[in-house]
Coordinates of C-alpha atoms and ligand atoms in Angstrom, one line a residue:
Chain A
X1 CA 10.5 3.2 18.2
X2 CA 8.2 2.4 15.3
X3 CA 6.8 5.8 15.6
X4 CA 10.3 7.4 15.7
X5 CA 11.1 5.5 12.4
X6 CA 7.8 6.8 11.0
X7 CA 8.5 10.5 12.3
X8 CA 12.0 10.5 10.6
X9 CA 10.9 9.1 7.3
X10 CA 8.3 11.9 7.4
X11 CA 10.8 14.7 7.5
X12 CA 13.2 12.8 5.3
X13 CA 10.5 13.0 2.5
X14 CA 9.1 16.5 3.7
X15 CA 12.3 18.2 3.3
X16 CA 12.5 17.0 -0.5
X17 CA 9.1 18.6 -1.3
X18 CA 9.0 22.7 -2.5
X19 CA 5.6 23.2 -1.2
X20 CA 6.6 22.0 2.3
X21 CA 10.0 23.8 2.1
X22 CA 8.3 27.1 1.0
X23 CA 5.8 26.6 4.2
X24 CA 8.4 25.7 6.5
X25 CA 11.2 28.2 5.7
X26 CA 10.0 31.0 3.5
X27 CA 6.7 31.9 5.4
X28 CA 8.2 31.8 8.4
X29 CA 11.0 34.4 7.4
X30 CA 8.0 36.5 5.6
X31 CA 5.7 36.8 8.7
X32 CA 9.0 37.7 10.6
X33 CA 9.9 40.4 8.6
X34 CA 6.1 41.7 8.5
X35 CA 6.0 41.5 12.2
X36 CA 9.2 43.7 12.5
X37 CA 8.0 46.0 10.0
X38 CA 4.9 46.6 12.2
X39 CA 7.0 46.9 15.3
X40 CA 9.3 49.6 13.6
X41 CA 6.3 51.5 12.2
X42 CA 4.8 51.6 15.7
X43 CA 8.1 52.7 17.4
X44 CA 7.0 56.3 17.8
X45 CA 3.4 56.0 18.5
X46 CA 1.7 56.4 21.8
X47 CA 1.4 53.2 23.7
X48 CA -2.2 52.7 23.1
X49 CA -2.0 53.0 19.2
X50 CA 1.1 51.1 19.3
X51 CA -0.3 48.1 21.0
X52 CA -2.9 48.0 18.3
X53 CA -0.6 47.8 15.6
X54 CA 1.3 44.9 17.5
X55 CA -1.8 43.5 17.5
X56 CA -1.2 42.5 13.7
X57 CA 2.3 41.3 14.4
X58 CA 0.8 39.0 17.0
X59 CA -1.9 37.4 14.2
X60 CA 1.2 36.5 12.3
X61 CA 2.3 34.3 15.0
X62 CA -0.9 32.6 15.1
X63 CA -0.9 31.9 11.3
X64 CA 2.3 30.4 11.6
X65 CA 1.1 27.2 13.8
X66 CA -1.8 26.8 11.1
X67 CA 0.1 27.4 7.8
X68 CA 3.2 25.2 8.7
X69 CA 1.4 21.6 9.7
X70 CA -1.1 22.4 6.8
X71 CA 1.9 22.2 4.3
X72 CA 3.4 19.2 5.8
X73 CA 0.5 17.2 6.6
X74 CA -1.1 17.5 3.2
X75 CA 2.1 15.8 1.7
X76 CA 2.2 13.4 4.5
X77 CA -1.1 12.0 3.5
X78 CA -1.7 12.8 0.0
X79 CA 1.8 11.7 -0.7
X80 CA 1.1 8.3 0.7
X81 CA -1.9 8.1 -1.3
X82 CA -0.5 9.3 -4.6
X83 CA 2.5 6.7 -4.2
X84 CA 0.5 3.7 -3.2
X85 CA 2.5 3.2 -0.2
X86 CA -0.2 3.2 2.3
X87 CA -1.0 -0.8 1.8
X88 CA 2.5 -1.8 2.1
X89 CA 2.7 0.6 5.2
X90 CA -0.7 -0.9 6.6
X91 CA 0.8 -4.4 6.6
X92 CA 3.5 -4.2 8.7
X93 CA 3.5 -3.9 12.5
X94 CA 2.8 -0.1 12.7
X95 CA -0.3 0.2 14.7
X96 CA -3.3 2.5 13.8
X97 CA -2.4 5.0 16.8
X98 CA 1.2 4.9 15.9
X99 CA 0.1 5.7 11.9
X100 CA -1.9 8.7 13.2
X101 CA 0.3 9.9 15.7
X102 CA 3.3 9.9 13.4
X103 CA 1.6 11.7 10.8
X104 CA 0.3 14.6 13.4
X105 CA 3.6 14.9 15.1
X106 CA 5.5 15.2 12.0
X107 CA 3.5 18.2 11.4
X108 CA 3.1 19.5 14.9
X109 CA 6.5 19.4 16.1
X110 CA 8.3 21.3 13.6
X111 CA 5.3 23.7 13.7
X112 CA 5.8 24.7 17.3
X113 CA 9.4 24.8 17.0
X114 CA 9.6 27.0 14.1
X115 CA 7.0 29.4 15.4
X116 CA 8.8 29.9 18.5
X117 CA 11.9 30.1 16.7
X118 CA 10.4 32.8 14.8
X119 CA 8.9 34.8 18.0
X120 CA 12.2 34.2 19.5
X121 CA 13.7 35.9 16.3
X122 CA 11.0 38.6 16.5
X123 CA 12.3 39.5 20.0
X124 CA 16.0 39.6 18.9
X125 CA 15.4 41.3 16.1
X126 CA 13.0 44.4 17.3
X127 CA 15.4 44.8 20.5
X128 CA 18.1 45.1 18.0
X129 CA 16.5 47.5 16.1
X130 CA 14.7 49.6 18.5
X131 CA 16.9 49.4 21.7
X132 CA 14.5 47.7 23.4
X133 CA 11.9 45.3 23.1
X134 CA 8.4 47.2 22.6
X135 CA 5.8 47.0 25.5
X136 CA 3.2 44.3 25.1
X137 CA 5.1 41.7 23.1
X138 CA 6.1 40.0 26.2
X139 CA 3.0 40.5 27.9
X140 CA 0.8 37.8 29.4
X141 CA -1.7 37.6 26.2
X142 CA 1.2 37.5 23.9
X143 CA 2.9 34.7 26.0
X144 CA -0.3 33.0 26.2
X145 CA -1.2 33.4 22.3
X146 CA 2.4 32.1 21.2
X147 CA 2.9 29.1 23.8
X148 CA -0.9 27.9 24.4
X149 CA -2.8 28.9 21.8
X150 CA 0.1 27.7 19.0
X151 CA -0.3 23.4 20.1
X152 CA -4.0 23.8 19.6
X153 CA -3.9 25.8 16.6
X154 CA -1.4 23.5 14.9
X155 CA -3.5 20.3 16.2
X156 CA -6.6 21.9 14.7
X157 CA -4.7 22.6 11.4
X158 CA -3.3 18.9 11.5
X159 CA -7.1 17.2 12.1
X160 CA -8.8 19.5 9.5
X161 CA -6.0 18.6 6.7
X162 CA -6.0 14.8 7.8
X163 CA -9.9 14.7 7.1
X164 CA -9.5 16.9 4.0
X165 CA -6.5 14.9 2.7
X166 CA -8.0 11.5 3.1
X167 CA -10.9 12.6 0.7
X168 CA -8.6 13.7 -2.2
X169 CA -5.5 12.6 -4.2
X170 CA -4.5 16.3 -5.3
X171 CA -2.4 17.8 -2.8
X172 CA -3.2 21.3 -4.3
X173 CA -7.0 20.8 -3.9
X174 CA -6.1 19.4 -0.5
X175 CA -4.1 22.4 0.3
X176 CA -7.1 24.8 -0.6
X177 CA -9.6 23.2 0.8
X178 CA -7.7 23.0 4.3
X179 CA -6.9 26.4 4.2
X180 CA -10.5 27.2 3.7
X181 CA -11.8 25.1 6.7
X182 CA -9.0 26.8 8.8
X183 CA -10.2 30.0 8.4
X184 CA -12.6 30.3 10.8
X185 CA -10.1 29.5 13.8
X186 CA -8.3 32.9 12.7
X187 CA -11.6 34.7 12.8
X188 CA -11.7 35.8 16.5
X189 CA -7.9 37.2 16.2
X190 CA -8.5 39.0 12.7
X191 CA -11.7 40.7 14.2
X192 CA -9.7 41.6 17.1
X193 CA -6.8 42.8 15.2
X194 CA -8.7 45.7 13.8
X195 CA -9.9 46.7 17.1
X196 CA -8.6 49.5 18.7
X197 CA -7.5 47.8 22.2
X198 CA -4.5 45.6 22.6
X199 CA -5.2 41.9 22.7
X200 CA -6.5 40.4 25.9
X201 CA -6.3 37.3 27.9
X202 CA -10.0 36.8 27.7
X203 CA -9.8 36.7 24.2
X204 CA -7.1 34.0 24.5
X205 CA -8.8 32.0 26.8
X206 CA -12.2 32.0 24.8
X207 CA -10.3 31.1 21.7
X208 CA -8.5 28.5 23.4
X209 CA -11.5 26.7 24.5
X210 CA -13.4 26.8 21.2
X211 CA -10.4 25.2 19.9
X212 CA -10.1 22.6 22.5
X213 CA -13.8 21.7 21.8
X214 CA -13.3 21.7 18.1
X215 CA -10.0 19.5 18.5
X216 CA -12.0 16.6 20.5
X217 CA -14.8 16.6 18.0
X218 CA -12.5 16.5 14.9
X219 CA -10.1 13.9 16.7
X220 CA -12.9 11.5 17.2
X221 CA -13.6 11.2 13.9
X222 CA -10.2 11.3 12.5
X223 CA -9.1 8.5 14.5
X224 CA -11.9 6.4 13.0
X225 CA -10.7 7.6 9.6
X226 CA -7.5 6.0 10.3
X227 CA -8.4 2.4 10.7
X228 CA -7.0 0.2 8.4
X229 CA -10.0 -0.9 6.7
X230 CA -11.0 2.9 6.3
X231 CA -7.8 3.8 4.7
X232 CA -8.2 1.1 2.4
X233 CA -11.9 1.3 1.6
X234 CA -12.7 4.7 2.6
X235 CA -9.8 7.0 1.3
X236 CA -10.1 8.2 -2.2
Chain B
X1 CA 1.8 -22.2 7.2
X2 CA -1.7 -20.6 6.0
X3 CA -5.0 -21.9 6.1
X4 CA -8.5 -20.6 5.6
X5 CA -12.0 -21.8 6.3
X6 CA -15.0 -20.2 4.8
X7 CA -13.5 -16.9 4.2
X8 CA -16.2 -14.3 3.2
X9 CA -16.0 -10.7 2.4
X10 CA -18.8 -8.3 1.0
X11 CA -18.5 -4.6 0.1
X12 CA -22.0 -3.3 0.0
X13 CA -23.9 -5.7 -2.0
X14 CA -21.3 -7.3 -3.8
X15 CA -19.7 -10.1 -2.9
X16 CA -15.8 -9.8 -3.3
X17 CA -15.0 -13.4 -1.8
X18 CA -17.5 -16.1 -1.0
X19 CA -16.6 -19.3 1.3
X20 CA -13.1 -19.7 0.4
X21 CA -11.0 -22.1 2.0
X22 CA -7.6 -23.1 1.4
X23 CA -4.4 -24.4 2.9
X24 CA -0.7 -23.9 2.0
X25 CA 2.0 -25.7 4.0
X26 CA 5.6 -24.4 4.6
X27 CA 7.3 -24.6 1.5
X28 CA 4.9 -24.8 -0.8
X29 CA 3.6 -22.0 -3.5
X30 CA -0.4 -21.6 -3.9
X31 CA -1.5 -19.8 -6.9
X32 CA -4.9 -18.1 -6.9
X33 CA -6.2 -17.5 -10.6
X34 CA -9.1 -16.0 -11.5
X35 CA -10.2 -13.0 -13.7
X36 CA -10.0 -9.2 -12.9
X37 CA -12.3 -8.8 -9.8
X38 CA -12.5 -12.1 -8.8
X39 CA -11.3 -11.6 -5.3
X40 CA -7.3 -12.3 -5.6
X41 CA -6.6 -9.1 -3.8
X42 CA -9.3 -8.9 -1.4
X43 CA -8.3 -12.8 -0.1
X44 CA -5.0 -11.3 0.3
X45 CA -5.7 -8.5 2.1
X46 CA -8.0 -10.7 4.2
X47 CA -5.0 -13.1 5.3
X48 CA -2.8 -9.9 6.1
X49 CA -5.1 -8.7 8.2
X50 CA -5.6 -5.4 5.9
X51 CA -9.2 -6.1 5.9
X52 CA -11.7 -7.9 8.3
X53 CA -13.7 -10.9 6.7
X54 CA -17.6 -10.9 7.2
X55 CA -17.6 -14.6 8.0
X56 CA -14.8 -17.6 8.0
X57 CA -11.3 -18.0 10.1
X58 CA -7.7 -18.1 9.0
X59 CA -4.6 -19.0 10.6
X60 CA -1.2 -17.4 9.0
X61 CA 2.2 -18.6 10.5
X62 CA 0.1 -20.0 13.9
X63 CA -1.5 -16.6 14.4
X64 CA -5.3 -16.0 14.4
X65 CA -6.5 -13.4 11.9
X66 CA -9.3 -12.5 13.9
X67 CA -7.6 -12.4 17.8
X68 CA -4.1 -11.5 16.8
X69 CA -3.8 -9.2 14.1
X70 CA -0.3 -7.6 15.1
X71 CA 1.2 -11.1 15.4
X72 CA 0.2 -11.8 11.9
X73 CA 1.4 -8.9 10.3
X74 CA 4.7 -9.4 12.0
X75 CA 4.8 -12.7 10.3
X76 CA 3.7 -11.9 6.8
X77 CA 5.4 -10.0 3.7
X78 CA 3.4 -8.8 1.2
X79 CA 4.0 -7.6 -2.4
X80 CA 1.4 -5.0 -3.5
X81 CA -0.5 -4.9 -6.8
X82 CA 1.7 -1.5 -7.2
X83 CA 5.1 -1.6 -5.8
X84 CA 4.0 1.7 -3.8
X85 CA 7.5 2.9 -3.0
X86 CA 8.6 6.4 -1.6
X87 CA 9.8 7.9 -4.6
X88 CA 11.8 10.7 -2.7
X89 CA 13.4 8.2 -1.0
X90 CA 16.7 6.3 -1.8
X91 CA 16.6 2.7 -2.7
X92 CA 18.3 2.0 0.8
X93 CA 15.9 4.4 2.7
X94 CA 12.9 2.5 1.2
X95 CA 14.4 -0.9 2.2
X96 CA 15.7 0.4 5.8
X97 CA 12.3 2.0 6.6
X98 CA 10.7 -1.4 6.5
X99 CA 13.2 -3.5 8.1
X100 CA 12.9 -1.0 11.0
X101 CA 9.2 -1.0 11.1
X102 CA 9.4 -4.8 11.3
X103 CA 11.8 -4.1 14.1
X104 CA 14.5 -7.0 12.7
X105 CA 17.3 -7.4 15.0
X106 CA 19.9 -6.1 12.5
X107 CA 18.0 -3.6 10.1
X108 CA 20.8 -2.6 8.2
X109 CA 22.6 -5.9 7.6
X110 CA 19.1 -7.7 6.4
X111 CA 18.5 -4.8 4.0
X112 CA 22.0 -5.0 2.7
X113 CA 21.5 -8.6 2.5
X114 CA 18.4 -8.2 0.4
X115 CA 19.3 -5.2 -1.8
X116 CA 22.3 -7.6 -3.1
X117 CA 20.0 -10.8 -3.6
X118 CA 18.0 -8.5 -5.8
X119 CA 21.0 -7.2 -7.3
X120 CA 20.1 -3.7 -6.1
X121 CA 23.4 -2.9 -4.1
X122 CA 24.5 -0.4 -6.8
X123 CA 21.6 1.4 -7.1
X124 CA 21.0 1.6 -3.2
X125 CA 21.6 5.7 -3.3
X126 CA 19.2 6.3 -6.2
X127 CA 16.1 7.5 -5.5
X128 CA 13.4 5.3 -5.9
X129 CA 11.4 7.2 -7.9
X130 CA 14.2 7.1 -10.7
X131 CA 14.0 3.2 -10.9
X132 CA 12.4 1.3 -14.1
X133 CA 9.6 -0.6 -13.4
X134 CA 11.5 -4.2 -13.4
X135 CA 14.0 -2.6 -10.8
X136 CA 11.0 -1.2 -8.8
X137 CA 9.5 -4.3 -8.6
X138 CA 12.7 -6.2 -7.3
X139 CA 12.8 -3.6 -4.7
X140 CA 9.1 -4.3 -3.4
X141 CA 10.1 -7.7 -3.5
X142 CA 13.3 -7.3 -1.2
X143 CA 10.7 -5.1 1.1
X144 CA 8.3 -7.9 1.2
X145 CA 11.0 -10.3 2.1
X146 CA 13.5 -8.1 4.7
X147 CA 11.9 -9.3 7.6
X148 CA 12.0 -13.1 6.5
X149 CA 8.7 -13.7 7.0
X150 CA 7.1 -17.2 7.2
X151 CA 4.2 -16.2 4.8
X152 CA 4.6 -14.6 1.8
X153 CA 1.9 -12.7 -0.5
X154 CA 2.6 -11.7 -3.9
X155 CA 0.2 -9.8 -5.8
X156 CA 0.7 -10.0 -9.5
X157 CA 4.3 -9.8 -9.3
X158 CA 5.3 -9.7 -12.8
X159 CA 2.1 -7.7 -14.1
X160 CA 3.3 -5.0 -16.3
X161 CA 6.7 -5.9 -16.9
X162 CA 8.4 -6.6 -19.8
X163 CA 9.0 -10.1 -20.7
X164 CA 13.1 -9.8 -19.6
X165 CA 12.2 -8.2 -16.2
X166 CA 9.3 -10.4 -15.8
X167 CA 11.9 -13.4 -16.3
X168 CA 14.2 -12.2 -13.8
X169 CA 11.7 -11.4 -11.0
X170 CA 10.3 -15.1 -11.9
X171 CA 13.9 -16.6 -11.4
X172 CA 14.3 -14.7 -8.3
X173 CA 10.8 -16.1 -7.1
X174 CA 12.1 -19.9 -7.9
X175 CA 15.3 -19.1 -6.0
X176 CA 13.0 -18.0 -2.8
X177 CA 10.8 -21.3 -3.2
X178 CA 13.3 -23.4 -1.7
X179 CA 13.4 -21.5 1.7
X180 CA 10.8 -22.8 4.3
X181 CA 7.9 -20.6 3.6
X182 CA 4.3 -20.5 2.6
X183 CA 3.5 -18.5 -0.3
X184 CA 0.4 -17.6 -2.1
X185 CA 1.0 -16.2 -5.4
X186 CA -1.9 -14.1 -7.3
X187 CA -1.4 -14.2 -11.1
X188 CA -2.7 -13.6 -14.4
X189 CA 0.3 -15.1 -16.1
X190 CA -0.7 -19.0 -16.6
X191 CA 2.6 -20.7 -17.8
X192 CA 4.2 -18.4 -14.6
X193 CA 1.4 -20.3 -12.3
X194 CA 2.5 -23.8 -13.8
X195 CA 5.9 -23.2 -13.5
X196 CA 5.9 -21.7 -10.0
X197 CA 3.0 -23.1 -7.8
X198 CA 2.5 -26.3 -6.6
X199 CA -1.2 -25.8 -5.9
X200 CA -3.9 -23.8 -7.6
X201 CA -7.0 -22.3 -6.4
X202 CA -9.1 -21.0 -9.6
X203 CA -11.0 -18.2 -7.9
X204 CA -14.4 -16.3 -9.1
X205 CA -15.5 -14.7 -6.0
X206 CA -15.6 -18.4 -4.7
X207 CA -13.3 -21.2 -5.2
X208 CA -14.0 -22.5 -8.9
X209 CA -11.7 -25.4 -8.8
X210 CA -8.6 -26.7 -6.6
X211 CA -5.5 -29.0 -7.3
X212 CA -1.8 -29.5 -8.4
X213 CA -1.6 -28.0 -12.2
X214 CA -1.8 -31.7 -13.4
X215 CA -4.7 -32.6 -11.2
X216 CA -6.4 -29.9 -13.0
X217 CA -5.3 -30.9 -16.2
X218 CA -6.3 -34.2 -15.6
X219 CA -9.9 -33.5 -14.3
X220 CA -10.7 -30.7 -17.2
X221 CA -9.6 -32.8 -20.0
X222 CA -8.7 -36.4 -18.9
X223 CA -5.7 -38.1 -20.4
X224 CA -5.7 -37.6 -23.9
X225 CA -3.6 -39.4 -26.6
X226 CA -3.3 -38.2 -30.4
X227 CA -3.1 -40.8 -33.3
X228 CA -2.0 -39.3 -36.4
X229 CA -3.3 -41.3 -39.5
X230 CA -2.0 -41.5 -43.1
X231 CA -5.3 -41.0 -44.2
X232 CA -8.7 -39.8 -43.0
X233 CA -10.6 -43.0 -41.2
X234 CA -13.6 -41.5 -39.3
X235 CA -14.9 -45.3 -39.2
X236 CA -12.2 -45.8 -36.5
X237 CA -13.7 -43.5 -33.6
X238 CA -17.1 -45.1 -33.1
X239 CA -15.2 -48.6 -32.8
X240 CA -12.8 -47.0 -30.2
X241 CA -15.5 -46.0 -28.1
X242 CA -17.0 -49.8 -27.7
X243 CA -13.2 -50.3 -25.9
X244 CA -13.5 -50.9 -22.2
X245 CA -10.6 -48.5 -21.3
X246 CA -11.8 -45.3 -23.6
X247 CA -13.5 -42.9 -22.3
X248 CA -14.0 -40.7 -25.3
X249 CA -12.9 -40.8 -29.0
X250 CA -13.2 -38.2 -31.6
X251 CA -11.9 -38.3 -35.2
X252 CA -11.1 -35.0 -37.3
X253 CA -9.0 -34.7 -40.3
X254 CA -7.0 -37.9 -40.0
X255 CA -6.4 -37.3 -36.8
X256 CA -8.0 -39.5 -33.6
X257 CA -8.1 -37.8 -30.1
X258 CA -8.9 -40.5 -27.8
X259 CA -9.4 -40.0 -23.9
X260 CA -8.4 -43.3 -21.6
X261 CA -8.4 -43.7 -18.1
X262 CA -5.2 -44.1 -18.1
X263 CA -3.0 -43.1 -21.0
X264 CA 0.3 -44.4 -19.8
X265 CA -0.8 -48.2 -19.6
X266 CA -3.6 -48.0 -22.0
X267 CA -1.5 -46.9 -25.0
X268 CA 0.1 -50.1 -25.9
X269 CA -3.0 -51.8 -25.9
X270 CA -4.7 -48.6 -27.8
X271 CA -2.3 -48.9 -30.7
X272 CA -2.6 -52.7 -30.8
X273 CA -6.3 -52.4 -31.3
X274 CA -5.9 -49.6 -33.7
X275 CA -3.6 -51.7 -36.0
X276 CA -6.1 -54.6 -35.8
X277 CA -8.7 -52.4 -37.2
X278 CA -6.9 -51.6 -39.8
X279 CA -5.6 -47.9 -38.9
X280 CA -2.7 -46.7 -40.5
X281 CA -0.8 -45.0 -38.1
X282 CA 2.0 -42.3 -38.7
X283 CA 2.5 -41.5 -35.0
X284 CA 1.3 -41.5 -31.6
X285 CA 1.8 -38.6 -29.2
X286 CA 0.1 -37.6 -25.9
X287 CA -1.8 -34.6 -25.9
X288 CA -0.6 -31.6 -24.1
X289 CA -2.8 -29.6 -22.5
X290 CA -1.6 -26.4 -20.5
X291 CA -2.8 -24.7 -17.7
X292 CA -4.3 -21.8 -20.0
X293 CA -6.3 -24.4 -21.4
X294 CA -7.6 -25.6 -18.4
X295 CA -8.5 -21.9 -16.9
X296 CA -10.2 -20.9 -20.3
X297 CA -12.3 -23.7 -20.2
X298 CA -13.0 -23.5 -16.5
X299 CA -14.0 -19.7 -16.9
X300 CA -16.1 -21.0 -20.1
X301 CA -18.0 -23.0 -17.9
X302 CA -18.3 -20.5 -15.2
X303 CA -19.9 -17.9 -17.9
X304 CA -22.5 -20.8 -19.0
X305 CA -23.6 -21.7 -15.7
Ligands
ATP401 N1 -12.3 -0.9 -1.2 C1 -13.2 -1.7 -2.0 N2 -14.6 -1.2 -2.2 C2 -15.7 -1.6 -3.0 N3 -15.3 -2.9 -3.7 C3 -14.1 -3.4 -3.7 C4 -13.2 -2.7 -2.8 N4 -12.3 -3.3 -3.2 C5 -12.6 -4.2 -4.0 N5 -14.0 -4.3 -4.1 C6 -14.7 -5.3 -5.0 O1 -14.4 -6.5 -4.7 C7 -14.4 -7.5 -5.8 C8 -13.0 -8.4 -5.7 O2 -11.9 -7.5 -6.2 P1 -10.5 -7.7 -5.8 O3 -9.3 -6.3 -6.1 O4 -10.2 -8.5 -4.9 O5 -10.1 -8.6 -7.3 P2 -8.8 -9.0 -7.9 O6 -9.0 -10.6 -8.2 O7 -7.6 -8.6 -7.4 O8 -9.2 -8.4 -9.5 P3 -7.5 -7.7 -10.2 O9 -7.4 -9.1 -11.0 O10 -8.6 -6.9 -11.2 O11 -6.6 -7.4 -9.3 C9 -14.4 -6.5 -7.3 O12 -15.7 -6.5 -7.7 C10 -13.9 -5.0 -6.6 O13 -14.8 -4.3 -7.5
MG402 MG1 -6.1 -7.4 -7.6

């Protein structure tokens, strides 16, 4: 109940922030456009070459679950610090877990919904343009990336942003540092998108395993950072 | 009811609060006075379970801060040093949020009641970021009250407000006082403390002095009477000192300042003696001391120590 109250408040605030709207609305539209463009250009290529071009399209769908939570989480944390609202908030019966979950879910839930909506729109648009959904776009590695990797990536993005944001009072700085810290998560996919074969389930599985391990470690640190004492004495 | 025994909190090597004990019964207001860095905010944070003490214990509204912090947070209202409002949310949303976080029975009703009480009902749709400092402070006060907590902590409620806004907030606080709740008020405004507080603790990381404003004045300065003479008669002061009920007598510029055990009962006797000694009295007045005099003297003694 308190968690729900906090979530609704986060979204009510977020929808009034330009940077967040940019991340949540324009970025997905932009990514959708690029992904469709790739599919369009690949339309007449032989299957092998088509798969390689579509790797790049897939990359856009794994960037989204990283970039969307980043913009929401930065403001959800730095915004509280800027406005000096943490102390009154912490003086309520809200538990530390609820606060942490509230901030995290406020970023992860929209990220996943929007990523999946964008993917759905991609399927619909390519089908409308090309008369058929391109081969490979509904394959196991694609579906595993969109539905399994996204939550892990979104969680990773939130956790990293939480750590970074607790150390700064400047949303822009938090944004930039977090983006940098998030880059490594994409390296395997970026490398892969330049390879000449289609994305494979093995790659997705390895990426997922690495993300789970990273998430566990950062979660351990972040939960400690979210104790009342730490928030009031160690966040700067 | 708020009571604390031996509260102590350090930050690294620096002591913020040392061995502080205090007690605030229902319906009473305790003032915490002290210079910057004296530990007022830290004390409030310890009692609202935002920080944990290194030593000592406290009960707030019947709950132990060490064993039942969640129950403590349910029973406290806190007005923080800065108002801390969500600037992008409306006045109404700001208040309703806290009513809901405290899980009060009818959050909308309570939010409406306290907005009206603070004179903010007409501004409920405005973004909190557009409020003037004084109005923002009133909203913060409404937020501290919306769940009707039995223990209320006000950290410098009138700091940074213009005299008129400060006066309005003070009037609101006076109205709150009649209710059955224990209040701790931190302030640098000494007339405010004198007016609003039943008891005062002067703090400088540890408790320097404690009592009602009246007790503090008597303790620091005793009861003094000032006698204005028609012309300087410095010989009177030593003679007065020989009287059994006179503790201290000083003379300067045709004015005698006399400290006695009980000014009210000894004044007639003092005047009779003075007339017998040939004093030419213009008028006799009690010497008024303010809490500010007390505070400044206490801090002087602190510096000397
Ligand atoms: N989070 C913190 N980390 C380190 N030191 C702190 C922290 N909070 C307070 N202190 C130190 O504890 C001491 C007491 O601070 P506190 O804020 O309680 O004083 P205060 O009486 O409220 O002062 P003011 O009148 O300026 O509000 C100060 O020396 C302060 O520097
Ligand atoms: Mg303070």
